Short mmCIF file of C-alpha atoms in Angstrom, two decimals:
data_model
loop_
_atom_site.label_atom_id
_atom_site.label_comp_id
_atom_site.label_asym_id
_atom_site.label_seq_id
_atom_site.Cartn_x
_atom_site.Cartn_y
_atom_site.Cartn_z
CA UNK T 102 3.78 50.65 8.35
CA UNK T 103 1.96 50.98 11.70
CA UNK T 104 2.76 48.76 14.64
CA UNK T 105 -0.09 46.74 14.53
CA UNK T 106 -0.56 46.27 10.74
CA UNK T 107 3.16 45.07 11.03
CA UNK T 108 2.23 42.04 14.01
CA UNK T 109 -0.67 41.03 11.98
CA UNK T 110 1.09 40.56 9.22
CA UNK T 111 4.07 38.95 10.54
CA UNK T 112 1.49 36.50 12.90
CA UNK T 113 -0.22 35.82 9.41
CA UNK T 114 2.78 34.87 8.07
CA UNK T 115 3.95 32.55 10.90
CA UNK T 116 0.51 31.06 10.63
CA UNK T 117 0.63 30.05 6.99
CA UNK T 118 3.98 28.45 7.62
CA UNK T 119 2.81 26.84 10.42
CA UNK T 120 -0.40 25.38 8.09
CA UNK T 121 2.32 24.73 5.58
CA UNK T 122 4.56 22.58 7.61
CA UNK T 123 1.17 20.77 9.05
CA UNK T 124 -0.02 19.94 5.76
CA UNK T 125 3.41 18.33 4.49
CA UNK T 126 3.62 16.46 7.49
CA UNK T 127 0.53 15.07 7.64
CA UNK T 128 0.41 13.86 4.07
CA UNK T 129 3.81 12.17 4.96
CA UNK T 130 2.61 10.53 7.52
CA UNK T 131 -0.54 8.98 5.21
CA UNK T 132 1.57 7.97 2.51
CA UNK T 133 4.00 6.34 5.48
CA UNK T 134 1.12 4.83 6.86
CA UNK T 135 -0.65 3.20 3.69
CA UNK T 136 2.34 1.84 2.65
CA UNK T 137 2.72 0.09 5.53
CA UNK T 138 -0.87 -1.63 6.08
CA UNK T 139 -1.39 -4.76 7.41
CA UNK T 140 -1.94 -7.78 4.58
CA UNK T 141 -6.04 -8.34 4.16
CA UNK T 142 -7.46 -11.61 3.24
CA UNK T 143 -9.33 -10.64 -0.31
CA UNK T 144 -6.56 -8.26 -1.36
CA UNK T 145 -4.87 -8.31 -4.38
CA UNK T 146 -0.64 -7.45 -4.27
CA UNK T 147 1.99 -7.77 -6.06
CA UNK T 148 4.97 -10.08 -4.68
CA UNK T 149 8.79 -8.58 -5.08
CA UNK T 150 11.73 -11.14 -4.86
CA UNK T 151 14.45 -9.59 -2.98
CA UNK T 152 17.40 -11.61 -4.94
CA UNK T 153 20.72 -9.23 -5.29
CA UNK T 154 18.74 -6.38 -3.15
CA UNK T 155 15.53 -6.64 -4.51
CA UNK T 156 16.23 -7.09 -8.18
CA UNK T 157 14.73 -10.03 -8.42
CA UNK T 158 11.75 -9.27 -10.49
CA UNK T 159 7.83 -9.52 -9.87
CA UNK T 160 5.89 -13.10 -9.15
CA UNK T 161 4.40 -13.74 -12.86
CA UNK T 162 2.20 -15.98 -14.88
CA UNK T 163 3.43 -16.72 -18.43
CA UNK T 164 3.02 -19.52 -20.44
CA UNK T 165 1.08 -22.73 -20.39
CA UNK T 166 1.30 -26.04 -19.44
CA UNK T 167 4.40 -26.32 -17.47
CA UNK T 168 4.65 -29.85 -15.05
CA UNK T 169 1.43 -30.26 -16.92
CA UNK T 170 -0.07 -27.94 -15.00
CA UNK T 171 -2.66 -24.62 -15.71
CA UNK T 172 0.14 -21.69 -15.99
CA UNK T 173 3.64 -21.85 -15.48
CA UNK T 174 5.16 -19.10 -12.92
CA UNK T 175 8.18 -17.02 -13.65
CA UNK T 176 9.66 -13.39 -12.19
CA UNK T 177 9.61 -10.00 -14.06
CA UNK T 178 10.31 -6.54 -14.54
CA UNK T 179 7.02 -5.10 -14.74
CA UNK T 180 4.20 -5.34 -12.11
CA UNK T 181 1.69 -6.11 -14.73
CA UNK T 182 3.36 -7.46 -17.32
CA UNK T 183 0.00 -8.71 -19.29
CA UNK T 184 -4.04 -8.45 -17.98
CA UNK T 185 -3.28 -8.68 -14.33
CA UNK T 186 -0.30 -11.73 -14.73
CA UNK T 187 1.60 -10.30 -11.65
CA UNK T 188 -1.14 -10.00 -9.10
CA UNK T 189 -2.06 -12.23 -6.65
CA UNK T 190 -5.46 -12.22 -4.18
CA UNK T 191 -4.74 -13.99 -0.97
CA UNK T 192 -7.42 -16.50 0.14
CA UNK T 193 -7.82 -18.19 3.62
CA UNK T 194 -8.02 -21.79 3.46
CA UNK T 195 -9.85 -21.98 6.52
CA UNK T 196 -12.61 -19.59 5.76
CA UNK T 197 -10.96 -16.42 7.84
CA UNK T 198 -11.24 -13.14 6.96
CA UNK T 199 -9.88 -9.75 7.90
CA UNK T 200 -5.94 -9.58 8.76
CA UNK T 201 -3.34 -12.04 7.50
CA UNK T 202 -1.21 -13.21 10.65
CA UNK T 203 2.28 -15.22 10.25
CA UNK T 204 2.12 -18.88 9.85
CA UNK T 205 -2.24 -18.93 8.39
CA UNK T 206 -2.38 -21.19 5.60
CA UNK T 207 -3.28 -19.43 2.35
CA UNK T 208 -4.07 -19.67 -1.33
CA UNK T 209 -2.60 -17.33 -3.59
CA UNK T 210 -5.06 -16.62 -6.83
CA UNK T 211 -3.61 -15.52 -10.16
CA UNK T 212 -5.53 -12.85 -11.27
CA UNK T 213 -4.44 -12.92 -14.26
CA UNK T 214 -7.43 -12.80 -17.17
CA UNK T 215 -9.64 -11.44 -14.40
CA UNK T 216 -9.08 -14.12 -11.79
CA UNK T 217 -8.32 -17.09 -14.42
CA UNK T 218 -4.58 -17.66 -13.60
CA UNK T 219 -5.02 -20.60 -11.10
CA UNK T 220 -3.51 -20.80 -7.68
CA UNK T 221 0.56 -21.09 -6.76
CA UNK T 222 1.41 -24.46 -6.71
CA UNK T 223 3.83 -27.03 -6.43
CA UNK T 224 4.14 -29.91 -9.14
CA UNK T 225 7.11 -32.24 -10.12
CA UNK T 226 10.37 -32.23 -9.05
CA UNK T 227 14.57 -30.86 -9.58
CA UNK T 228 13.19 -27.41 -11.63
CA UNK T 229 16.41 -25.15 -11.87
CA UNK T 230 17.87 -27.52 -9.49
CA UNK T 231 15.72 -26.53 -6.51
CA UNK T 232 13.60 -28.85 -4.63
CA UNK T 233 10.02 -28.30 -6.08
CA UNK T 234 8.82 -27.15 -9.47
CA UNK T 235 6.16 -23.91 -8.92
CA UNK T 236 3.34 -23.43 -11.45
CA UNK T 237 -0.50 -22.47 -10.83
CA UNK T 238 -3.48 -25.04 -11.01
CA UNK T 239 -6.63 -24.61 -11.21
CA UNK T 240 -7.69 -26.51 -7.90
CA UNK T 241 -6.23 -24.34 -4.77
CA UNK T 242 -6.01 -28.21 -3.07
CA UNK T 243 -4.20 -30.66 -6.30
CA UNK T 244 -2.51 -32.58 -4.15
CA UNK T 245 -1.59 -33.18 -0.27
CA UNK T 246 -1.33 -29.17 0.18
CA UNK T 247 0.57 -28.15 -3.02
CA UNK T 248 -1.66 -25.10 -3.35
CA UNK T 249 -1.46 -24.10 0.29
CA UNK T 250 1.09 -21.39 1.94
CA UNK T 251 2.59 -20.25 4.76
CA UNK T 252 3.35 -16.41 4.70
CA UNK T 253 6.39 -16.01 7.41
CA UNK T 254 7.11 -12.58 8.66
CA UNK T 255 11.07 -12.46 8.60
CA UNK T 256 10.78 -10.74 11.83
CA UNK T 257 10.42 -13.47 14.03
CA UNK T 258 8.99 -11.78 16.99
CA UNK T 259 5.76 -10.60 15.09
CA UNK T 260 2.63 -12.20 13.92
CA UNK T 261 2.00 -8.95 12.21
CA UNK T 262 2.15 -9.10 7.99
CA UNK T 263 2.30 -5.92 6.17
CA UNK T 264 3.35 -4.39 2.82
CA UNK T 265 6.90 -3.86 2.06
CA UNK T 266 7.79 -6.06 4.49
CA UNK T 267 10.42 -8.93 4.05
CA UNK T 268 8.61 -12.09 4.57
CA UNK T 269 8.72 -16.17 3.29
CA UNK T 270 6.21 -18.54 2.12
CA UNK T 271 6.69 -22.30 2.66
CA UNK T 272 4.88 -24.53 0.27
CA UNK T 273 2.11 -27.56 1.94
CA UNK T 274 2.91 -29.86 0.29
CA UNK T 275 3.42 -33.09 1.83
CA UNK T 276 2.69 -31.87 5.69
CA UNK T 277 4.60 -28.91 4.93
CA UNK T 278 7.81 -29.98 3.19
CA UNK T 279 7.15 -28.23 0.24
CA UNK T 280 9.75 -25.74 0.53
CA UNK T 281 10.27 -22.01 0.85
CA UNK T 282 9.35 -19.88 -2.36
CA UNK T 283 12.23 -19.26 -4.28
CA UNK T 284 14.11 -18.14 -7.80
CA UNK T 285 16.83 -19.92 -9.10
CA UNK T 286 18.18 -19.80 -12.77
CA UNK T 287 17.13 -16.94 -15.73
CA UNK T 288 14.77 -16.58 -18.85
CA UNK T 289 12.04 -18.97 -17.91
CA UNK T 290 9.20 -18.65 -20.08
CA UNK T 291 11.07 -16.05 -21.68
CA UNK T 292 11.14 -14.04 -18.14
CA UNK T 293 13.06 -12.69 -15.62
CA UNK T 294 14.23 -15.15 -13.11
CA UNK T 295 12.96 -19.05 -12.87
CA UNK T 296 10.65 -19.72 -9.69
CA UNK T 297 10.91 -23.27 -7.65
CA UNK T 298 11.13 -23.90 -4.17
CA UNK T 299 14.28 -24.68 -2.07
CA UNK T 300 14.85 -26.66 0.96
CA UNK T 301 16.40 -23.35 3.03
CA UNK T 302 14.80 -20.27 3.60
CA UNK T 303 17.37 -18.34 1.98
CA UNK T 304 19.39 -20.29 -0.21
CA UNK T 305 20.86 -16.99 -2.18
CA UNK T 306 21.38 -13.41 -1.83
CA UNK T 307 17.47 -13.05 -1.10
CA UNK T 308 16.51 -15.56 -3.48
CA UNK T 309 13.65 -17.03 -1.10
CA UNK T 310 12.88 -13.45 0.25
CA UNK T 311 9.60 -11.86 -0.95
CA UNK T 312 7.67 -8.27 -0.09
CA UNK T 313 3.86 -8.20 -0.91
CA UNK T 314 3.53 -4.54 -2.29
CA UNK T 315 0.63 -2.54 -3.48
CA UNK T 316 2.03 -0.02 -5.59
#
């Protein structure tokens, strides 16, 4: 092979390698970045408890009628365990749109039967022991703030709230004494894990400790 064909070829090479590496890298870096976004008012997610390192199941609608309320709320293993049960759309209270910062007061929507799975709320007392029973209604404002939320980045510093990232909602109710979202107790509704509030943030292992995900 002559000198020249010999450099081309080996600067070809180099160059495709080069491309190669580029490519991989930058479709790291997107999926990095998109699972990382910052939480959007009008989104729908899916909430992950992070009980016993984040095996504490999905935020779920299933069954009826519990504290005499629209549908009672539960954890489980699958994302979308039936017509959209374990997605959520967060709403602003106050009309904002655009990015969700730490500490905005929120609905959360069921979307369950297309949007028909009522908002997270807080009715009746002493469920699995906790502070606050947690079921959906079908008015995002039932009573003194039950429907309304805090989202709490865990990282204290930040007003920033993105997916994946470890974070706490605090019910409302009653000028915000609701409680911090929380599971406590097994096979609710024939589910996962049983979802109340608590008085403390963390009362176990993660129990009060929740990621809004996409995927």
């Amino acid at each position: 092979m002559k000198k020249s064909t010999l450099v081309k070829a080996t600067m070809g090479a180099v160059l495709l390698l080069t491309t190669g590496i580029f490519s991989v890298t930058n479709v790291n870096s997107s999926q990095a970045h998109s699972a990382n976004q910052k939480l959007r008012y009008g989104q729908t997610y899916k909430l992950v408890n992070g009980y016993d390192n984040w095996q504490g199941g999905y935020l779920d609608t299933r069954g009826r009628g519990c504290s005499e309320n629209l549908l009672c709320v539960s954890t489980a293993n699958n994302p979308n365990r039936d017509n959209g049960s374990g997605s959520w759309k967060i709403l602003s209270k106050t009309g904002k749109t655009g990015v969700v910062e730490s500490l905005d007061d929120v609905y959360l929507q069921n979307q369950y039967d297309r949007g028909a799975g009522g908002y997270l709320d807080t009715r009746g007392r002493n469920c699995s022991e906790n502070l606050l029973c947690v079921s959906t209604a079908n008015n995002p404002n039932r009573d003194s703030g039950s429907g309304t939320w805090k989202i709490i980045s865990k990282y204290k510093s930040s007003n920033d709230l993105r997916e994946d990232q470890p974070v706490q909602l605090v019910n409302g109710y009653g000028n915000g004494q609701g409680g911090y979202l929380d599971t406590r107790g097994r096979g609710c509704d024939g589910n996962l894990l049983c979802v109340s509030t608590a008085a403390g943030a963390d009362r176990d292992s993660g129990s009060g400790t929740w990621k809004f995900i996409k995927h």
